[in-house]
mmCIF file of C-alpha atoms (C1' of nucleotides) and ligand atoms in Angstrom:
data_model
loop_
_atom_site.group_PDB
_atom_site.id
_atom_site.type_symbol
_atom_site.label_atom_id
_atom_site.label_comp_id
_atom_site.label_asym_id
_atom_site.label_seq_id
_atom_site.Cartn_x
_atom_site.Cartn_y
_atom_site.Cartn_z
ATOM 1 C CA MET A 1 111.606 64.278 64.177
ATOM 2 C CA SER A 2 112.488 67.243 61.733
ATOM 3 C CA SER A 3 114.823 66.277 58.856
ATOM 4 C CA TYR A 4 116.745 69.213 58.873
ATOM 5 C CA PRO A 5 120.173 68.688 58.665
ATOM 6 C CA ASP A 6 121.425 68.845 62.500
ATOM 7 C CA PRO A 7 124.396 71.137 62.721
ATOM 8 C CA THR A 8 125.866 69.791 66.428
ATOM 9 C CA SER A 9 124.005 66.285 66.559
ATOM 10 C CA SER A 10 123.761 65.880 70.261
ATOM 11 C CA ALA A 11 122.616 69.630 70.457
ATOM 12 C CA ALA A 12 119.102 68.397 69.562
ATOM 13 C CA ALA A 13 118.805 66.239 73.036
ATOM 14 C CA GLY A 14 121.767 68.493 74.662
ATOM 15 C CA SER A 15 120.284 71.973 74.622
ATOM 16 C CA VAL A 16 116.942 70.381 76.783
ATOM 17 C CA LEU A 17 118.273 70.390 79.876
ATOM 18 C CA ALA A 18 121.891 71.621 79.906
ATOM 19 C CA PRO A 19 122.605 74.986 80.386
ATOM 20 C CA ASP A 20 121.554 77.176 77.670
ATOM 21 C CA PRO A 21 123.952 79.216 75.922
ATOM 22 C CA PHE A 22 121.252 80.615 74.229
ATOM 23 C CA GLN A 23 119.517 81.706 77.768
ATOM 24 C CA GLN A 24 122.408 83.708 78.630
ATOM 25 C CA ALA A 25 122.627 85.351 75.136
ATOM 26 C CA ALA A 26 119.415 86.655 75.064
ATOM 27 C CA GLY A 27 119.590 87.480 78.815
ATOM 28 C CA GLU A 28 120.129 91.256 78.911
ATOM 29 C CA ALA A 29 120.797 92.177 75.652
ATOM 30 C CA GLY A 30 117.901 90.824 73.769
ATOM 31 C CA SER A 31 117.841 90.121 69.787
ATOM 32 C CA PRO A 32 121.157 91.284 68.576
ATOM 33 C CA ALA A 33 122.988 88.954 71.357
ATOM 34 C CA LEU A 34 120.857 86.331 70.386
ATOM 35 C CA CYS A 35 121.155 86.672 66.261
ATOM 36 C CA ALA A 36 124.623 86.343 67.406
ATOM 37 C CA ALA A 37 125.068 83.131 69.453
ATOM 38 C CA VAL A 38 122.567 81.452 66.620
ATOM 39 C CA ARG A 39 124.441 82.863 64.267
ATOM 40 C CA ASP A 40 128.015 81.394 65.333
ATOM 41 C CA ARG A 41 126.121 78.082 66.120
ATOM 42 C CA LEU A 42 124.572 77.838 62.760
ATOM 43 C CA ARG A 43 128.177 78.255 61.315
ATOM 44 C CA GLU A 44 130.168 75.400 63.385
ATOM 45 C CA GLY A 45 127.892 73.451 62.072
ATOM 46 C CA GLY A 46 128.003 74.663 58.193
ATOM 47 C CA LEU A 47 124.621 76.145 58.280
ATOM 48 C CA ARG A 48 124.040 79.574 57.248
ATOM 49 C CA TRP A 49 122.959 82.728 58.459
ATOM 50 C CA THR A 50 120.568 84.254 56.300
ATOM 51 C CA PRO A 51 118.073 87.493 56.317
ATOM 52 C CA GLN A 52 115.036 85.091 56.877
ATOM 53 C CA ARG A 53 116.180 83.518 59.755
ATOM 54 C CA ARG A 54 117.489 86.668 61.163
ATOM 55 C CA ALA A 55 114.149 88.292 61.074
ATOM 56 C CA LEU A 56 112.561 85.152 62.977
ATOM 57 C CA ILE A 57 115.020 85.475 65.741
ATOM 58 C CA GLU A 58 114.125 89.199 65.923
ATOM 59 C CA VAL A 59 110.370 88.224 66.048
ATOM 60 C CA LEU A 60 111.294 86.069 68.237
ATOM 61 C CA ALA A 61 113.260 87.900 70.634
ATOM 62 C CA GLU A 62 110.247 90.248 71.252
ATOM 63 C CA THR A 63 107.839 87.471 71.735
ATOM 64 C CA ASP A 64 106.730 86.591 75.718
ATOM 65 C CA GLY A 65 105.812 83.064 76.512
ATOM 66 C CA HIS A 66 103.742 81.574 73.713
ATOM 67 C CA VAL A 67 103.147 82.212 70.266
ATOM 68 C CA THR A 68 101.184 80.697 67.203
ATOM 69 C CA THR A 69 102.894 79.460 64.478
ATOM 70 C CA ALA A 70 100.497 81.168 62.180
ATOM 71 C CA GLU A 71 101.263 84.638 64.352
ATOM 72 C CA LEU A 72 104.896 84.231 63.752
ATOM 73 C CA VAL A 73 104.366 84.110 60.133
ATOM 74 C CA GLU A 74 102.101 86.940 60.407
ATOM 75 C CA ARG A 75 104.712 88.993 62.702
ATOM 76 C CA CYS A 76 107.248 88.627 60.258
ATOM 77 C CA ARG A 77 105.252 89.305 57.337
ATOM 78 C CA GLU A 78 104.880 92.413 59.208
ATOM 79 C CA ARG A 79 108.626 93.419 58.862
ATOM 80 C CA ASP A 80 108.699 91.729 55.272
ATOM 81 C CA PRO A 81 105.671 91.003 53.337
ATOM 82 C CA ALA A 82 107.707 89.028 51.282
ATOM 83 C CA THR A 83 107.918 86.467 53.990
ATOM 84 C CA ILE A 84 107.283 82.795 52.878
ATOM 85 C CA PRO A 85 105.642 80.504 55.139
ATOM 86 C CA SER A 86 107.266 77.457 54.585
ATOM 87 C CA THR A 87 110.415 79.110 54.867
ATOM 88 C CA VAL A 88 109.547 80.364 58.809
ATOM 89 C CA TYR A 89 108.107 76.636 59.306
ATOM 90 C CA ARG A 90 111.669 75.217 58.388
ATOM 91 C CA THR A 91 113.751 77.960 60.354
ATOM 92 C CA LEU A 92 111.339 76.997 63.682
ATOM 93 C CA ASP A 93 111.871 73.359 62.825
ATOM 94 C CA MET A 94 116.057 74.347 62.795
ATOM 95 C CA LEU A 95 115.661 76.165 65.904
ATOM 96 C CA GLU A 96 114.034 74.176 67.657
ATOM 97 C CA ASP A 97 117.053 71.470 67.247
ATOM 98 C CA LEU A 98 119.104 74.319 68.488
ATOM 99 C CA GLY A 99 116.499 74.372 71.940
ATOM 100 C CA VAL A 100 115.787 78.043 70.815
ATOM 101 C CA VAL A 101 112.057 77.417 70.817
ATOM 102 C CA ARG A 102 109.976 74.169 72.120
ATOM 103 C CA HIS A 103 106.590 74.086 70.671
ATOM 104 C CA CYS A 104 103.598 71.886 71.729
ATOM 105 C CA HIS A 105 100.181 71.505 70.902
ATOM 106 C CA ARG A 106 96.724 72.787 71.855
ATOM 107 C CA PRO A 107 93.604 71.771 72.464
ATOM 108 C CA ASP A 108 92.820 71.390 68.650
ATOM 109 C CA GLY A 109 96.625 69.867 67.904
ATOM 110 C CA ARG A 110 97.945 73.411 66.393
ATOM 111 C CA GLU A 111 101.188 74.234 67.332
ATOM 112 C CA GLU A 112 102.268 76.952 69.556
ATOM 113 C CA TYR A 113 105.968 77.983 70.256
ATOM 114 C CA HIS A 114 107.707 78.796 73.730
ATOM 115 C CA VAL A 115 110.728 81.260 72.922
ATOM 116 C CA LEU A 116 114.008 80.152 75.093
ATOM 117 C CA PRO A 117 111.932 78.690 77.892
ATOM 118 C CA GLU A 118 114.024 78.829 81.676
ATOM 119 C CA HIS A 119 112.864 75.263 82.396
ATOM 120 C CA GLU A 120 111.113 72.450 80.251
ATOM 121 C CA HIS A 121 107.343 72.171 81.193
ATOM 122 C CA GLY A 122 103.893 70.820 80.220
ATOM 123 C CA HIS A 123 100.751 72.812 80.060
ATOM 124 C CA LEU A 124 97.688 72.852 81.135
ATOM 125 C CA TYR A 125 94.424 73.813 79.219
ATOM 126 C CA CYS A 126 90.953 74.744 79.742
ATOM 127 C CA ARG A 127 88.858 73.659 76.864
ATOM 128 C CA ALA A 128 86.129 75.864 78.819
ATOM 129 C CA CYS A 129 88.008 79.388 79.243
ATOM 130 C CA GLY A 130 90.611 78.791 77.027
ATOM 131 C CA GLY A 131 93.109 79.538 80.208
ATOM 132 C CA CYS A 132 96.681 77.917 80.034
ATOM 133 C CA TRP A 133 98.957 77.508 82.986
ATOM 134 C CA GLU A 134 102.384 75.480 82.839
ATOM 135 C CA LEU A 135 102.637 72.353 85.007
ATOM 136 C CA GLU A 136 104.217 72.859 87.842
ATOM 137 C CA ARG A 137 107.453 71.229 88.664
ATOM 138 C CA ASP A 138 106.895 68.749 90.785
ATOM 139 C CA GLU A 139 103.366 67.596 89.279
ATOM 140 C CA SER A 140 105.718 67.382 85.999
ATOM 141 C CA ASP A 141 108.097 65.085 88.095
ATOM 142 C CA ARG A 142 105.938 62.608 89.485
ATOM 143 C CA ILE A 143 104.453 62.090 85.827
ATOM 144 C CA VAL A 144 107.538 61.864 84.216
ATOM 145 C CA GLY A 145 109.066 59.727 87.057
ATOM 146 C CA MET A 146 106.384 57.292 87.105
ATOM 147 C CA LEU A 147 106.526 56.139 83.468
ATOM 148 C CA GLU A 148 109.888 55.840 83.625
ATOM 149 C CA ARG A 149 109.730 53.604 86.082
ATOM 150 C CA GLY A 150 106.953 52.041 85.273
ATOM 151 C CA GLN A 151 107.173 51.875 81.497
ATOM 152 C CA GLY A 152 110.374 52.485 80.879
ATOM 153 C CA PHE A 153 109.391 55.854 78.972
ATOM 154 C CA ALA A 154 111.066 58.701 78.769
ATOM 155 C CA VAL A 155 108.491 61.320 78.595
ATOM 156 C CA ASP A 156 108.985 64.363 76.185
ATOM 157 C CA LEU A 157 108.101 66.823 79.237
ATOM 158 C CA SER A 158 107.875 70.013 76.503
ATOM 159 C CA HIS A 159 105.219 68.351 74.188
ATOM 160 C CA VAL A 160 102.955 67.443 76.940
ATOM 161 C CA THR A 161 99.215 68.906 76.684
ATOM 162 C CA ILE A 162 96.867 68.040 79.213
ATOM 163 C CA VAL A 163 93.429 69.662 78.570
ATOM 164 C CA GLY A 164 90.461 69.230 80.711
ATOM 165 C CA ARG A 165 88.015 71.976 82.621
ATOM 166 C CA CYS A 166 89.982 74.527 85.205
ATOM 167 C CA ARG A 167 88.685 74.874 88.768
ATOM 168 C CA ALA A 168 87.513 78.613 87.818
ATOM 169 C CA CYS A 169 85.180 77.218 85.128
ATOM 170 C CA ARG A 170 84.033 73.841 87.065
ATOM 171 C CA GLU A 171 82.414 75.825 89.530
ATOM 172 C CA THR A 172 80.773 78.714 87.546
ATOM 173 C CA GLY A 173 79.043 76.325 85.209
ATOM 174 C CA MET B 1 83.968 71.711 71.698
ATOM 175 C CA SER B 2 81.880 71.026 68.782
ATOM 176 C CA SER B 3 79.283 73.516 67.932
ATOM 177 C CA TYR B 4 76.667 70.587 66.367
ATOM 178 C CA PRO B 5 73.519 70.877 67.992
ATOM 179 C CA ASP B 6 73.333 68.442 70.910
ATOM 180 C CA PRO B 7 70.437 65.668 70.921
ATOM 181 C CA THR B 8 70.634 65.271 74.454
ATOM 182 C CA SER B 9 72.341 68.070 76.248
ATOM 183 C CA SER B 10 73.352 65.744 78.575
ATOM 184 C CA ALA B 11 74.797 63.333 76.707
ATOM 185 C CA ALA B 12 78.175 64.074 75.548
ATOM 186 C CA ALA B 13 79.120 64.867 79.264
ATOM 187 C CA GLY B 14 77.406 61.500 80.352
ATOM 188 C CA SER B 15 78.643 59.203 78.052
ATOM 189 C CA VAL B 16 82.190 59.244 79.207
ATOM 190 C CA LEU B 17 81.418 57.328 82.269
ATOM 191 C CA ALA B 18 78.055 56.455 82.377
ATOM 192 C CA PRO B 19 77.338 52.773 81.395
ATOM 193 C CA ASP B 20 77.451 53.030 77.586
ATOM 194 C CA PRO B 21 74.290 51.964 75.875
ATOM 195 C CA PHE B 22 76.504 51.934 72.487
ATOM 196 C CA GLN B 23 78.366 49.690 73.803
ATOM 197 C CA GLN B 24 76.240 46.541 74.770
ATOM 198 C CA ALA B 25 74.172 47.383 71.113
ATOM 199 C CA ALA B 26 77.548 47.125 69.761
ATOM 200 C CA GLY B 27 78.608 44.164 71.609
ATOM 201 C CA GLU B 28 77.285 41.154 69.706
ATOM 202 C CA ALA B 29 75.097 42.245 66.960
ATOM 203 C CA GLY B 30 77.729 44.453 65.568
ATOM 204 C CA SER B 31 76.466 46.990 63.315
ATOM 205 C CA PRO B 32 72.886 47.066 62.696
ATOM 206 C CA ALA B 33 72.804 47.199 66.402
ATOM 207 C CA LEU B 34 74.889 49.742 66.634
ATOM 208 C CA CYS B 35 73.279 51.683 63.663
ATOM 209 C CA ALA B 36 69.866 51.024 65.467
ATOM 210 C CA ALA B 37 71.502 52.435 68.607
ATOM 211 C CA VAL B 38 72.128 56.122 67.321
ATOM 212 C CA ARG B 39 69.402 56.184 64.590
ATOM 213 C CA ASP B 40 67.035 56.275 67.823
ATOM 214 C CA ARG B 41 69.283 58.196 69.839
ATOM 215 C CA LEU B 42 69.253 60.571 66.866
ATOM 216 C CA ARG B 43 65.783 60.742 66.706
ATOM 217 C CA GLU B 44 65.216 61.229 69.827
ATOM 218 C CA GLY B 45 67.213 64.757 70.072
ATOM 219 C CA GLY B 46 65.422 65.969 66.437
ATOM 220 C CA LEU B 47 67.765 65.054 64.453
ATOM 221 C CA ARG B 48 68.162 62.803 61.443
ATOM 222 C CA TRP B 49 69.450 59.424 60.310
ATOM 223 C CA THR B 50 70.975 59.878 57.103
ATOM 224 C CA PRO B 51 72.656 57.256 54.437
ATOM 225 C CA GLN B 52 75.874 59.922 54.903
ATOM 226 C CA ARG B 53 75.762 58.694 58.469
ATOM 227 C CA ARG B 54 75.006 55.383 58.355
ATOM 228 C CA ALA B 55 77.789 54.293 56.255
ATOM 229 C CA LEU B 56 80.208 56.124 58.552
ATOM 230 C CA ILE B 57 78.602 54.224 61.609
ATOM 231 C CA GLU B 58 78.954 50.922 59.380
ATOM 232 C CA VAL B 59 82.564 51.534 58.683
ATOM 233 C CA LEU B 60 83.218 52.631 62.415
ATOM 234 C CA ALA B 61 81.850 49.151 63.484
ATOM 235 C CA GLU B 62 84.277 47.553 61.370
ATOM 236 C CA THR B 63 86.938 49.326 62.640
ATOM 237 C CA ASP B 64 89.587 48.139 65.634
ATOM 238 C CA GLY B 65 91.243 49.993 68.070
ATOM 239 C CA HIS B 66 92.853 53.583 66.350
ATOM 240 C CA VAL B 67 92.165 54.790 63.079
ATOM 241 C CA THR B 68 92.972 58.362 61.803
ATOM 242 C CA THR B 69 90.309 60.601 60.229
ATOM 243 C CA ALA B 70 91.958 60.235 56.683
ATOM 244 C CA GLU B 71 91.579 56.260 56.976
ATOM 245 C CA LEU B 72 88.392 56.307 58.001
ATOM 246 C CA VAL B 73 87.298 59.129 55.099
ATOM 247 C CA GLU B 74 88.959 56.984 52.672
ATOM 248 C CA ARG B 75 87.173 53.568 53.994
ATOM 249 C CA CYS B 76 83.802 55.762 53.746
ATOM 250 C CA ARG B 77 84.624 56.744 49.740
ATOM 251 C CA GLU B 78 85.586 52.817 49.082
ATOM 252 C CA ARG B 79 81.632 51.857 50.017
ATOM 253 C CA ASP B 80 80.569 55.285 48.139
ATOM 254 C CA PRO B 81 82.812 57.295 46.238
ATOM 255 C CA ALA B 82 80.574 60.260 46.498
ATOM 256 C CA THR B 83 81.611 60.836 49.951
ATOM 257 C CA ILE B 84 82.281 64.434 51.396
ATOM 258 C CA PRO B 85 85.166 64.833 53.430
ATOM 259 C CA SER B 86 83.520 67.504 55.887
ATOM 260 C CA THR B 87 80.387 65.238 55.965
ATOM 261 C CA VAL B 88 82.063 62.497 57.441
ATOM 262 C CA TYR B 89 84.099 64.989 59.672
ATOM 263 C CA ARG B 90 81.057 66.768 60.897
ATOM 264 C CA THR B 91 79.353 63.186 61.821
ATOM 265 C CA LEU B 92 82.785 62.414 63.669
ATOM 266 C CA ASP B 93 81.837 65.355 66.127
ATOM 267 C CA MET B 94 78.316 64.529 66.302
ATOM 268 C CA LEU B 95 79.333 60.688 67.299
ATOM 269 C CA GLU B 96 81.507 62.115 69.918
ATOM 270 C CA ASP B 97 78.959 63.918 71.582
ATOM 271 C CA LEU B 98 76.990 60.915 71.391
ATOM 272 C CA GLY B 99 79.709 58.787 73.044
ATOM 273 C CA VAL B 100 80.771 56.700 70.394
ATOM 274 C CA VAL B 101 83.784 57.535 69.306
ATOM 275 C CA ARG B 102 86.559 59.095 71.260
ATOM 276 C CA HIS B 103 89.501 61.227 69.592
ATOM 277 C CA CYS B 104 93.240 61.906 70.800
ATOM 278 C CA HIS B 105 96.071 63.889 69.022
ATOM 279 C CA ARG B 106 99.445 61.462 67.628
ATOM 280 C CA PRO B 107 102.576 63.240 68.258
ATOM 281 C CA ASP B 108 102.420 65.178 65.393
ATOM 282 C CA GLY B 109 98.597 66.745 66.419
ATOM 283 C CA ARG B 110 96.484 64.947 63.966
ATOM 284 C CA GLU B 111 93.325 63.272 65.107
ATOM 285 C CA GLU B 112 92.548 59.880 65.819
ATOM 286 C CA TYR B 113 89.483 58.362 66.398
ATOM 287 C CA HIS B 114 88.766 54.760 68.992
ATOM 288 C CA VAL B 115 85.658 53.567 68.305
ATOM 289 C CA LEU B 116 83.403 52.496 71.387
ATOM 290 C CA PRO B 117 86.401 52.130 74.302
ATOM 291 C CA GLU B 118 85.564 50.552 76.565
ATOM 292 C CA HIS B 119 86.939 52.520 79.433
ATOM 293 C CA GLU B 120 88.633 56.271 78.825
ATOM 294 C CA HIS B 121 91.918 56.075 78.495
ATOM 295 C CA GLY B 122 95.361 58.298 77.381
ATOM 296 C CA HIS B 123 98.015 57.633 75.266
ATOM 297 C CA LEU B 124 101.916 57.087 75.438
ATOM 298 C CA TYR B 125 103.146 57.353 71.585
ATOM 299 C CA CYS B 126 106.947 56.793 71.244
ATOM 300 C CA ARG B 127 108.519 58.764 68.719
ATOM 301 C CA ALA B 128 111.503 56.700 67.437
ATOM 302 C CA CYS B 129 109.112 53.866 66.474
ATOM 303 C CA GLY B 130 105.888 55.517 66.516
ATOM 304 C CA GLY B 131 104.570 52.937 68.878
ATOM 305 C CA CYS B 132 101.280 53.599 70.784
ATOM 306 C CA TRP B 133 100.251 52.352 74.020
ATOM 307 C CA GLU B 134 97.039 53.055 76.188
ATOM 308 C CA LEU B 135 98.350 54.648 79.832
ATOM 309 C CA GLU B 136 97.626 52.194 82.745
ATOM 310 C CA ARG B 137 94.615 52.376 84.583
ATOM 311 C CA ASP B 138 96.426 53.377 87.716
ATOM 312 C CA GLU B 139 98.772 55.691 85.975
ATOM 313 C CA SER B 140 96.110 57.913 84.231
ATOM 314 C CA ASP B 141 94.303 57.474 88.323
ATOM 315 C CA ARG B 142 97.395 58.930 89.397
ATOM 316 C CA ILE B 143 97.804 62.160 86.810
ATOM 317 C CA VAL B 144 94.126 62.731 86.981
ATOM 318 C CA GLY B 145 93.980 62.358 91.014
ATOM 319 C CA MET B 146 97.037 64.768 91.171
ATOM 320 C CA LEU B 147 95.777 67.899 88.867
ATOM 321 C CA GLU B 148 91.829 67.505 90.424
ATOM 322 C CA ARG B 149 93.867 67.729 94.177
ATOM 323 C CA GLY B 150 96.253 70.466 93.289
ATOM 324 C CA GLN B 151 94.702 72.531 90.527
ATOM 325 C CA GLY B 152 90.898 71.206 91.235
ATOM 326 C CA PHE B 153 91.494 70.749 87.239
ATOM 327 C CA ALA B 154 89.841 68.226 85.651
ATOM 328 C CA VAL B 155 91.428 66.602 83.095
ATOM 329 C CA ASP B 156 90.017 64.574 79.817
ATOM 330 C CA LEU B 157 91.798 62.249 79.867
ATOM 331 C CA SER B 158 91.140 60.765 76.831
ATOM 332 C CA HIS B 159 92.163 63.471 74.817
ATOM 333 C CA VAL B 160 95.774 63.350 76.841
ATOM 334 C CA THR B 161 98.585 62.077 74.880
ATOM 335 C CA ILE B 162 102.409 61.728 76.007
ATOM 336 C CA VAL B 163 105.208 61.196 73.845
ATOM 337 C CA GLY B 164 108.573 60.526 74.614
ATOM 338 C CA ARG B 165 110.922 57.143 73.613
ATOM 339 C CA CYS B 166 109.855 53.591 74.601
ATOM 340 C CA ARG B 167 112.207 51.390 76.451
ATOM 341 C CA ALA B 168 113.104 49.278 73.614
ATOM 342 C CA CYS B 169 113.907 52.377 71.318
ATOM 343 C CA ARG B 170 116.252 53.722 74.482
ATOM 344 C CA GLU B 171 117.642 50.966 75.294
ATOM 345 C CA THR B 172 118.960 50.226 70.833
ATOM 346 C CA GLY B 173 120.266 53.455 70.979
ATOM 347 C "C1'" DT C 1 138.200 89.627 45.602
ATOM 348 C "C1'" DG C 2 135.947 85.967 43.260
ATOM 349 C "C1'" DC C 3 134.506 81.061 42.862
ATOM 350 C "C1'" DG C 4 132.810 76.950 43.619
ATOM 351 C "C1'" DT C 5 130.098 73.730 46.990
ATOM 352 C "C1'" DT C 6 126.279 72.873 48.772
ATOM 353 C "C1'" DA C 7 122.455 74.908 51.953
ATOM 354 C "C1'" DT C 8 118.517 77.566 51.467
ATOM 355 C "C1'" DT C 9 114.766 79.651 49.606
ATOM 356 C "C1'" DG C 10 110.735 80.089 46.988
ATOM 357 C "C1'" DC C 11 107.193 78.009 44.769
ATOM 358 C "C1'" DA C 12 103.578 74.975 43.709
ATOM 359 C "C1'" DA C 13 100.991 70.903 44.847
ATOM 360 C "C1'" DC C 14 99.085 68.321 48.300
ATOM 361 C "C1'" DT C 15 97.068 67.124 52.709
ATOM 362 C "C1'" DC C 16 94.291 67.545 56.807
ATOM 363 C "C1'" DA C 17 90.735 70.331 58.624
ATOM 364 C "C1'" DT C 18 87.224 74.082 59.384
ATOM 365 C "C1'" DT C 19 83.554 77.046 57.741
ATOM 366 C "C1'" DG C 20 79.206 79.491 55.669
ATOM 367 C "C1'" DC C 21 75.929 79.296 52.968
ATOM 368 C "C1'" DA C 22 72.010 77.611 49.588
ATOM 369 C "C1'" DG C 23 69.702 73.901 47.906
ATOM 370 C "C1'" DA C 24 68.182 69.079 49.132
ATOM 371 C "C1'" DT C 25 65.955 65.670 52.110
ATOM 372 C "C1'" DA C 26 64.375 63.212 57.061
ATOM 373 C "C1'" DG C 27 60.596 62.668 59.188
ATOM 374 C "C1'" DG C 28 56.660 65.204 62.061
ATOM 375 C "C1'" DC C 29 52.227 66.295 61.600
ATOM 376 C "C1'" DG C 30 47.683 66.822 59.097
ATOM 377 C "C1'" DC D 1 50.400 60.069 50.887
ATOM 378 C "C1'" DG D 2 52.282 64.698 50.970
ATOM 379 C "C1'" DC D 3 53.304 69.219 52.667
ATOM 380 C "C1'" DC D 4 56.726 71.785 55.521
ATOM 381 C "C1'" DT D 5 60.551 73.012 58.134
ATOM 382 C "C1'" DA D 6 64.556 72.413 60.323
ATOM 383 C "C1'" DT D 7 68.086 69.801 59.717
ATOM 384 C "C1'" DC D 8 72.252 67.882 56.972
ATOM 385 C "C1'" DT D 9 74.615 67.831 52.983
ATOM 386 C "C1'" DG D 10 77.180 69.154 49.238
ATOM 387 C "C1'" DC D 11 80.383 72.653 47.816
ATOM 388 C "C1'" DA D 12 83.856 75.991 47.704
ATOM 389 C "C1'" DA D 13 86.709 78.802 49.765
ATOM 390 C "C1'" DT D 14 90.435 79.292 53.305
ATOM 391 C "C1'" DG D 15 93.533 78.234 56.692
ATOM 392 C "C1'" DA D 16 97.434 75.195 58.601
ATOM 393 C "C1'" DG D 17 101.168 72.311 58.019
ATOM 394 C "C1'" DT D 18 104.369 69.588 54.552
ATOM 395 C "C1'" DT D 19 107.464 68.404 50.746
ATOM 396 C "C1'" DG D 20 109.647 67.934 46.665
ATOM 397 C "C1'" DC D 21 112.900 70.681 43.336
ATOM 398 C "C1'" DA D 22 115.108 74.180 40.391
ATOM 399 C "C1'" DA D 23 117.188 78.494 41.312
ATOM 400 C "C1'" DT D 24 119.615 81.368 44.499
ATOM 401 C "C1'" DA D 25 122.586 82.907 47.299
ATOM 402 C "C1'" DA D 26 125.675 82.159 51.866
ATOM 403 C "C1'" DC D 27 130.463 81.631 52.762
ATOM 404 C "C1'" DG D 28 135.122 78.681 52.902
ATOM 405 C "C1'" DC D 29 138.562 78.801 50.844
ATOM 406 C "C1'" DA D 30 142.111 80.237 46.802
HETATM 407 MN MN1 MN E 1 91.268 67.321 70.240
HETATM 408 MN MN1 MN E 2 104.617 67.892 67.718
HETATM 409 ZN ZN1 ZN E 3 88.830 77.735 82.625
HETATM 410 ZN ZN1 ZN E 4 110.126 53.279 70.481
#
DNA sequence: TGCGTTATTGCAACTCATTGCAGATAGGCG
DNA sequence: CGCCTATCTGCAATGAGTTGCAATAACGCA
């Protein structure tokens, strides 16, 4: 979807399920290792390593789980008040092409990012309490498998958002 | 989700699966009948029937299938150039509480409305060709049933958007 | 170390959507 | 028929996100 120049054109699709080089890079050493891994991958593709990109990656490395785009812009701005939102948005697009982040949509349609998800997953959101859970592996396998067999449709699992009411909210209300 | 005063507080939930009074109203007679049905329901709840609401309902009655919110604003503006977007958005919220429309989210997160859907349904979107299909009944039954049994989660089916690549796009490259 | 190419940034304009508030008006009631 | 009041509308400000373009700066290469 992003019209960003794609460093290694197969990377966008490949990074999703392939053993992820960023995963190991970030595993122990954290931010510096992730920076180095991203920097190298960018240069391989003729892309550039800039202070703005570095800042965002450092912010991402400090982030657990889900984060809204606006929060990321805000955290970048804490480090550097001169941060420009459109640069952050464009960098996120690029990092998604690389497989460093995945986005999904919250019930209101706004974007939310997941940093280095260990495996692709969909989400369950409760409209009543605002809770969010990852879809279990076997549940998403069934959804993906069903649509693959029936319609020949290849589901983008990380983009699956299922909204409703969780058990707790149904019982109490 | 909408903070709109809810005319008959059970209507929001009830209208989804219950035999829908608007369905019949609009069936043959079209716009005037739908207007009358909505007007009566509003007055029952102490809400008001206004020219702005009437205009939107007339536009909706001429609409088949899915429409983006921006398109609806545009069509209202064709009838009355003085149309105010926020009024249209608020009216759509109200009509969704009444069960006259359902919204879902396109792959980019933007809203799309379905007028008087005959039955609740989720959507399948192809990112490559932009195509959109309704989820088949048995497919959505399986998804809804699985999450109901496993997690006790009540899925809001009309809000389910599954994004990916359709068979045709996968085959042609 | 410096140059030139070209990817990237900053910026401004734009789209879509939401919200709070003050003034307008629908419509129940006398 | 006209008043009163609570609901709605219009409006303006705000927030989220995208896009085109000119200026900047990364970095490969001499
Ligand atoms: Mn929604
Ligand atoms: Mn998306
Ligand atoms: Zn809940
Ligand atoms: Zn397609």
